[in-house]
Tab-separated table of C-alpha atoms in Angstrom:
chain	number	residue	atom	x	y	z
M	266	THR	CA	13.029	17.009	-10.714
M	267	LEU	CA	14.241	13.519	-9.484
M	268	LEU	CA	10.580	12.302	-10.471
M	269	ASN	CA	10.598	14.550	-13.191
M	270	ALA	CA	6.829	15.382	-13.055
M	271	ARG	CA	5.802	18.520	-16.198
M	272	THR	CA	5.399	20.816	-13.467
M	273	PRO	CA	5.285	21.450	-10.384
M	274	GLU	CA	1.458	20.973	-9.599
M	275	GLU	CA	1.298	17.674	-9.850
M	276	VAL	CA	3.738	17.805	-6.485
M	277	VAL	CA	1.409	17.867	-3.757
M	278	PHE	CA	3.971	17.879	0.507
M	279	THR	CA	2.502	15.500	2.497
M	280	SER	CA	3.740	14.248	6.082
M	281	GLY	CA	5.471	10.746	4.783
M	282	GLY	CA	4.988	7.665	2.163
M	283	THR	CA	1.699	7.237	4.315
M	284	GLU	CA	0.265	10.433	4.136
M	285	SER	CA	0.821	9.749	0.906
M	286	ASN	CA	-0.412	6.607	-0.149
M	287	ASN	CA	-4.001	7.390	1.922
M	288	MET	CA	-4.260	10.155	-0.245
M	289	ALA	CA	-4.275	8.456	-3.400
M	290	LEU	CA	-5.905	5.042	-2.342
M	291	LEU	CA	-8.361	6.633	-0.459
M	292	GLY	CA	-8.746	9.906	-1.954
M	293	ALA	CA	-9.392	8.087	-5.812
M	294	CYS	CA	-11.996	5.714	-3.968
M	295	LYS	CA	-13.476	8.578	-2.597
M	296	HIS	CA	-13.597	10.727	-6.279
M	297	SER	CA	-15.236	7.773	-7.440
M	298	ASN	CA	-18.101	7.933	-5.447
M	299	ARG	CA	-21.590	5.403	-5.420
M	300	VAL	CA	-19.270	2.906	-7.774
M	301	LYS	CA	-17.194	0.671	-5.973
M	302	ARG	CA	-13.544	1.212	-7.540
M	303	HIS	CA	-11.472	-2.524	-8.331
M	304	ILE	CA	-8.591	-2.319	-5.993
M	305	ILE	CA	-5.632	-5.070	-7.298
M	306	SER	CA	-2.505	-4.757	-5.437
M	307	SER	CA	1.032	-7.166	-4.436
M	308	THR	CA	0.710	-10.026	-2.125
M	309	ILE	CA	4.526	-7.571	-0.467
M	310	GLU	CA	2.765	-3.903	-0.109
M	311	HIS	CA	4.035	-1.904	3.090
M	312	PRO	CA	0.947	-1.856	5.717
M	313	SER	CA	0.739	1.653	5.088
M	314	VAL	CA	-1.240	0.513	1.197
M	315	SER	CA	-1.685	-3.137	2.697
M	316	ASN	CA	-3.794	-1.917	5.530
M	317	ILE	CA	-5.367	0.791	3.207
M	318	CYS	CA	-6.338	-2.571	0.745
M	319	ARG	CA	-8.097	-3.980	4.210
M	320	HIS	CA	-9.890	-0.943	5.067
M	321	LEU	CA	-11.634	-0.662	1.284
M	322	LYS	CA	-12.140	-3.947	1.695
M	323	HIS	CA	-14.860	-3.089	4.676
M	324	THR	CA	-16.538	-0.577	2.753
M	325	GLY	CA	-17.674	-2.267	-0.102
M	326	HIS	CA	-14.424	-2.244	-2.223
M	327	GLN	CA	-13.352	-5.736	-4.565
M	328	VAL	CA	-9.553	-5.954	-3.512
M	329	SER	CA	-7.518	-8.516	-5.298
M	330	TYR	CA	-3.799	-9.289	-4.549
M	331	ILE	CA	-1.522	-9.931	-6.348
M	332	PRO	CA	1.009	-13.066	-6.034
M	333	VAL	CA	4.647	-12.527	-6.003
M	334	ASP	CA	7.604	-14.581	-7.035
M	335	SER	CA	9.849	-16.619	-5.009
M	336	LYS	CA	11.855	-13.602	-5.560
M	337	GLY	CA	9.830	-11.124	-5.192
M	338	ILE	CA	8.411	-10.748	-8.400
M	339	LEU	CA	5.535	-9.781	-9.308
M	340	ASN	CA	2.998	-11.804	-10.879
M	341	LEU	CA	2.138	-10.493	-14.118
M	342	GLN	CA	0.712	-12.266	-15.694
M	343	GLU	CA	-1.846	-13.172	-12.814
M	344	LEU	CA	-2.999	-9.312	-12.529
M	345	SER	CA	-3.227	-9.377	-16.335
M	346	LEU	CA	-6.322	-12.295	-16.015
M	347	THR	CA	-7.306	-10.309	-12.560
M	348	LEU	CA	-8.120	-6.941	-14.709
M	349	THR	CA	-11.532	-6.015	-15.166
M	350	GLU	CA	-13.425	-3.130	-16.446
M	351	ARG	CA	-14.363	-1.952	-12.622
M	352	GLU	CA	-13.181	1.152	-12.099
M	353	PRO	CA	-9.991	-0.325	-10.997
M	354	LEU	CA	-6.745	0.781	-9.107
M	355	ILE	CA	-3.515	0.036	-8.975
M	356	SER	CA	-0.900	0.204	-5.826
M	357	ILE	CA	2.208	-1.458	-6.538
M	358	MET	CA	5.496	-0.637	-5.144
M	359	LEU	CA	8.015	-0.052	-7.211
M	360	ALA	CA	11.158	-1.844	-5.087
M	361	ASN	CA	10.004	-3.434	-1.814
M	362	ASN	CA	11.390	-1.959	1.676
M	363	GLU	CA	12.556	-5.901	3.230
M	364	VAL	CA	14.220	-7.598	0.050
M	365	GLY	CA	15.276	-4.841	-2.216
M	366	THR	CA	13.315	-6.224	-5.205
M	367	ILE	CA	12.631	-4.008	-7.640
M	368	GLN	CA	8.495	-4.307	-9.503
M	369	PRO	CA	7.806	-5.060	-13.025
M	370	LEU	CA	6.207	-1.212	-13.173
M	371	GLN	CA	6.262	-0.051	-16.640
M	372	GLN	CA	4.597	-3.996	-17.535
M	373	VAL	CA	1.859	-3.184	-15.150
M	374	VAL	CA	1.324	0.245	-16.941
M	375	GLU	CA	1.163	-1.793	-19.724
M	376	LEU	CA	-1.082	-4.283	-19.266
M	377	ALA	CA	-3.262	-1.641	-17.312
M	378	THR	CA	-4.068	0.898	-19.718
M	379	PRO	CA	-6.687	-0.759	-22.029
M	380	TYR	CA	-8.843	-0.832	-19.139
M	381	HIS	CA	-8.351	3.019	-17.995
M	382	ALA	CA	-7.138	2.074	-14.584
M	383	ILE	CA	-5.141	4.427	-12.492
M	384	VAL	CA	-1.651	2.673	-11.133
M	385	HIS	CA	0.069	4.012	-8.191
M	386	THR	CA	3.146	3.693	-7.046
M	387	ASP	CA	4.539	3.840	-3.700
M	388	ALA	CA	8.052	4.860	-4.594
M	389	SER	CA	9.304	5.429	-1.184
M	390	GLN	CA	11.753	2.435	-0.792
M	391	ALA	CA	13.198	3.414	-3.823
M	392	ALA	CA	13.991	6.862	-4.446
M	393	GLY	CA	17.379	8.501	-4.143
M	394	LYS	CA	18.332	4.535	-4.755
M	395	VAL	CA	17.016	4.158	-8.340
M	396	PRO	CA	15.529	5.956	-11.255
M	397	CYS	CA	12.414	7.557	-9.976
M	398	ASP	CA	11.437	8.833	-13.397
M	399	VAL	CA	7.461	9.638	-13.609
M	400	GLN	CA	7.307	10.273	-17.494
M	401	PRO	CA	8.943	6.597	-18.886
M	402	LEU	CA	7.095	4.856	-16.155
M	403	GLY	CA	4.178	5.903	-16.476
M	404	VAL	CA	1.824	6.258	-13.270
M	405	ASP	CA	-0.414	8.301	-12.859
M	406	MET	CA	0.734	8.596	-8.605
M	407	LEU	CA	4.017	7.555	-6.939
M	408	SER	CA	4.776	8.377	-3.211
M	409	LEU	CA	7.428	9.767	-1.466
M	410	ALA	CA	9.123	9.491	1.356
M	411	GLY	CA	11.610	11.568	2.724
M	412	HIS	CA	13.813	10.003	5.278
M	413	LYS	CA	14.531	7.922	3.369
M	414	LEU	CA	16.680	9.751	1.247
M	415	TYR	CA	18.210	12.123	4.094
M	416	ALA	CA	15.105	14.725	4.153
M	417	PRO	CA	14.414	15.508	7.896
M	418	LYS	CA	11.165	12.925	8.985
M	419	GLY	CA	7.806	14.310	8.698
M	420	ILE	CA	7.938	15.720	5.321
M	421	GLY	CA	6.575	13.264	1.514
M	422	ALA	CA	5.049	13.956	-1.696
M	423	LEU	CA	2.879	13.122	-3.128
M	424	TYR	CA	3.049	13.344	-7.742
M	425	ILE	CA	-0.280	13.366	-8.951
M	426	LYS	CA	-0.331	13.055	-13.060
M	427	ASN	CA	-2.575	16.003	-14.220
M	428	GLY	CA	-5.688	15.175	-14.876
M	429	THR	CA	-6.065	12.017	-12.484
M	430	PRO	CA	-9.381	11.799	-10.493
M	431	LEU	CA	-8.633	12.491	-6.928
M	432	GLU	CA	-11.002	13.790	-3.929
M	433	ASN	CA	-9.904	15.595	-0.910
M	434	LEU	CA	-9.304	14.428	2.596
M	435	MET	CA	-8.633	16.790	3.694
M	436	HIS	CA	-10.632	20.388	3.493
M	437	GLY	CA	-10.075	23.513	4.405
M	438	ALA	CA	-7.666	26.740	2.528
M	439	PRO	CA	-6.145	25.992	-0.869
M	440	GLN	CA	-3.682	25.519	0.083
M	441	GLU	CA	-0.939	22.294	-2.305
M	442	GLN	CA	-3.573	23.001	-5.178
M	443	ASN	CA	-6.250	22.649	-3.334
M	444	ARG	CA	-4.986	19.398	-2.820
M	445	ARG	CA	-4.661	19.760	1.153
M	446	PRO	CA	-5.008	22.176	3.025
M	447	GLY	CA	-3.299	23.594	6.316
M	448	THR	CA	-0.039	25.614	6.562
M	449	GLU	CA	2.521	24.481	4.691
M	450	ASN	CA	5.807	23.074	6.967
M	451	THR	CA	8.321	25.457	5.310
M	452	ALA	CA	11.235	24.544	6.078
M	453	TYR	CA	10.894	20.498	6.310
M	454	ILE	CA	9.552	21.352	2.468
M	455	ALA	CA	12.692	22.508	1.514
M	456	GLY	CA	14.979	20.029	3.224
M	457	LEU	CA	12.873	17.489	1.179
M	458	GLY	CA	14.154	19.541	-2.552
M	459	LYS	CA	17.399	20.136	-1.145
M	460	ALA	CA	17.932	16.670	-0.367
M	461	CYS	CA	15.896	15.671	-3.600
M	462	GLU	CA	18.494	17.419	-5.888
M	463	LEU	CA	21.451	15.911	-4.424
M	464	ALA	CA	19.590	12.824	-5.003
M	465	ARG	CA	19.640	13.277	-8.298
M	466	GLN	CA	23.016	14.593	-8.874
M	467	GLN	CA	24.841	11.517	-7.118
M	468	LEU	CA	22.092	8.573	-8.332
M	469	GLU	CA	24.274	7.518	-10.660
M	470	THR	CA	27.543	6.637	-8.751
M	471	GLU	CA	26.590	6.754	-5.577
M	472	ALA	CA	24.165	3.179	-6.711
M	473	LYS	CA	26.976	2.013	-7.641
M	474	ARG	CA	28.941	2.825	-4.806
M	475	LEU	CA	25.961	1.243	-2.498
M	476	ARG	CA	26.033	-1.602	-5.302
M	477	LYS	CA	29.588	-2.677	-4.235
M	478	LEU	CA	29.469	-2.868	-0.105
M	479	THR	CA	26.684	-4.257	-0.963
M	480	GLN	CA	28.090	-6.773	-2.948
M	481	GLN	CA	31.411	-6.719	-0.499
M	482	LEU	CA	29.262	-7.361	2.793
M	483	TYR	CA	27.081	-10.390	1.000
M	484	GLU	CA	30.548	-12.541	-0.873
M	485	GLY	CA	31.939	-11.890	3.240
M	486	LEU	CA	29.145	-13.392	4.508
M	487	LYS	CA	29.181	-16.348	1.873
M	488	ASN	CA	32.949	-17.082	2.258
M	489	LEU	CA	32.211	-17.299	6.284
M	490	PHE	CA	29.098	-19.581	5.835
M	491	PRO	CA	29.477	-20.754	2.730
M	492	ASN	CA	26.719	-23.847	3.228
M	493	ASP	CA	24.784	-21.472	4.898
M	494	LEU	CA	23.343	-18.870	3.681
M	495	VAL	CA	20.445	-17.951	1.964
M	496	HIS	CA	19.818	-14.766	-0.155
M	497	HIS	CA	16.360	-13.507	-0.300
M	498	GLY	CA	15.347	-11.322	-3.796
M	499	ASP	CA	17.098	-10.880	-6.659
M	500	GLN	CA	20.063	-10.887	-6.562
M	501	GLN	CA	20.260	-8.821	-9.383
M	502	ASN	CA	16.402	-6.615	-10.562
M	503	LYS	CA	17.204	-4.941	-6.545
M	504	LEU	CA	18.110	-2.298	-4.835
M	505	PRO	CA	21.611	-1.115	-4.280
M	506	ASN	CA	21.456	-1.440	-0.815
M	507	THR	CA	19.182	-3.637	0.249
M	508	LEU	CA	20.307	-7.085	1.765
M	509	ASN	CA	18.042	-9.961	3.309
M	510	ILE	CA	19.350	-13.127	4.087
M	511	SER	CA	19.108	-16.060	6.623
M	512	ILE	CA	21.909	-18.279	8.162
M	513	LYS	CA	20.733	-21.528	8.857
M	514	GLY	CA	20.365	-22.081	12.524
M	515	ILE	CA	20.995	-18.971	13.676
M	516	GLN	CA	17.912	-17.193	14.893
M	517	GLY	CA	17.288	-13.791	13.504
M	518	ASN	CA	16.118	-12.445	16.735
M	519	LEU	CA	19.422	-13.915	18.673
M	520	LEU	CA	21.748	-12.544	16.253
M	521	LEU	CA	20.305	-8.962	17.374
M	522	ASN	CA	19.907	-9.291	20.591
M	523	THR	CA	24.132	-11.460	20.549
M	524	VAL	CA	25.203	-8.301	18.262
M	525	GLN	CA	24.002	-5.949	20.822
M	526	GLN	CA	24.198	-3.067	18.745
M	527	LYS	CA	27.685	-3.168	17.139
M	528	VAL	CA	25.768	-4.176	13.535
M	529	ILE	CA	22.428	-2.666	13.245
M	530	PHE	CA	19.404	-4.203	11.249
M	531	SER	CA	15.847	-6.215	11.586
M	532	THR	CA	14.828	-9.108	11.649
M	533	GLY	CA	11.683	-8.248	8.808
M	534	SER	CA	11.111	-4.639	7.995
M	535	ALA	CA	12.150	-1.990	10.307
M	536	CYS	CA	8.261	-1.072	10.839
M	537	HIS	CA	7.723	-4.583	12.583
M	538	ALA	CA	10.545	-5.564	13.392
M	539	ASN	CA	9.587	-7.131	16.980
M	540	ALA	CA	6.668	-9.917	15.529
M	541	LYS	CA	6.763	-12.864	16.256
M	542	GLU	CA	5.782	-14.064	12.126
M	543	ILE	CA	8.108	-14.382	10.509
M	544	SER	CA	7.572	-10.923	7.368
M	545	GLY	CA	5.032	-11.740	5.500
M	546	VAL	CA	6.746	-10.212	2.509
M	547	LEU	CA	8.631	-13.845	2.919
M	548	ARG	CA	5.780	-15.591	3.673
M	549	ALA	CA	4.135	-14.342	0.616
M	550	MET	CA	7.538	-15.009	-1.476
M	551	GLY	CA	7.289	-19.055	-0.526
M	552	VAL	CA	9.818	-18.904	1.765
M	553	SER	CA	9.662	-21.112	5.471
M	554	MET	CA	8.845	-20.834	8.790
M	555	GLU	CA	12.269	-21.814	9.273
M	556	THR	CA	13.899	-20.050	7.261
M	557	GLY	CA	11.680	-16.730	7.958
M	558	ALA	CA	12.821	-16.969	11.419
M	559	GLU	CA	15.862	-16.925	10.430
M	560	ALA	CA	16.199	-14.043	7.608
M	561	ILE	CA	17.617	-10.711	8.536
M	562	ARG	CA	18.050	-7.452	6.591
M	563	ILE	CA	21.423	-5.041	6.676
M	564	SER	CA	20.471	-1.805	4.707
M	565	ILE	CA	23.703	0.057	3.672
M	566	GLY	CA	23.882	3.357	3.380
M	567	LYS	CA	25.105	7.611	2.276
M	568	TYR	CA	27.898	6.933	5.127
M	569	THR	CA	28.768	3.445	5.166
M	570	THR	CA	32.346	2.702	4.698
M	571	SER	CA	34.472	-0.167	3.476
M	572	GLU	CA	35.859	-0.775	7.154
M	573	GLU	CA	32.743	-0.789	8.235
M	574	ILE	CA	31.462	-3.331	6.236
M	575	GLU	CA	34.372	-5.040	6.834
M	576	ALA	CA	33.595	-4.698	10.431
M	577	ALA	CA	30.085	-5.727	10.374
M	578	MET	CA	31.086	-8.965	9.128
M	579	LYS	CA	33.280	-9.867	11.782
M	580	CYS	CA	30.833	-9.157	14.930
M	581	ILE	CA	27.971	-11.119	12.288
M	582	TYR	CA	30.706	-14.044	12.601
M	583	ASN	CA	31.731	-13.721	15.861
M	584	ALA	CA	27.923	-13.765	17.443
M	585	VAL	CA	27.206	-17.257	15.060
M	586	GLN	CA	30.219	-18.432	16.965
M	587	THR	CA	28.527	-17.321	20.883
M	588	ILE	CA	25.009	-18.198	19.904
M	589	LYS	CA	26.193	-21.793	18.647
M	590	ALA	CA	29.113	-22.303	21.642
M	591	ARG	CA	25.768	-22.078	24.179
């Protein structure tokens, strides 16, 4: 119901977003046999897509990366110039996991249609927070990670539009419409189904609540650091729960260590928060090394309260003062 697939057979259950992305991209390339595809992605994809693209390039496929602007929005003109007749396979995330920027996916599909391209989107970060209706989006495949919308960890799904050419990555018994062999994880599938049901029921009201809390946090920090706060991403066209900021002169890792787990945030994406280099997403957006090293990403969740937002702001403010006093 959350994705609005036309039939249940269009949804295959996986172990999570990473497997879904692998099934989509590797499966599409495997199906084309000896024909090498032209894979088109963006410079700000999650590693579970960008590393697949890197692997496919090593196996002889052509890979193009479309740049983004300073807000993290895909350059559609560059995409239009990059599209060719050479079996195009496009993978563009619906919403970025670090800065929250939502991509113009419907326009991507419109540009891709004359080239008979297969269009895949990683909606792991977006599902449950913004609409992920595959009908108006027009995509051929969509990946979903269960734990991002409060299902158990270890369950995900891949929407595959009927007629999309896709080869199996594994072979065995005919479970999942003969697309993914092996015994289904029934309990986790039920958990994902319930999480999706609740997410759809609460989508509008929860998005409004999260947006209000995120704005409260941003405006509060802006008041505390009026000359030093830098926002990363699009302030309007973004996920309702994601805030990526820098506080000038305060390194993100140092701030994270100073708050002493009173506030939990990341200094990059959660999957590579310990990396020494600045986030590849921020780098692709043109953020300087200095400002990127100061960046922190704060995500607000289903159970976050306004009082917790106020407490978090105080903790961050006190931590900044402690750092400046050293």
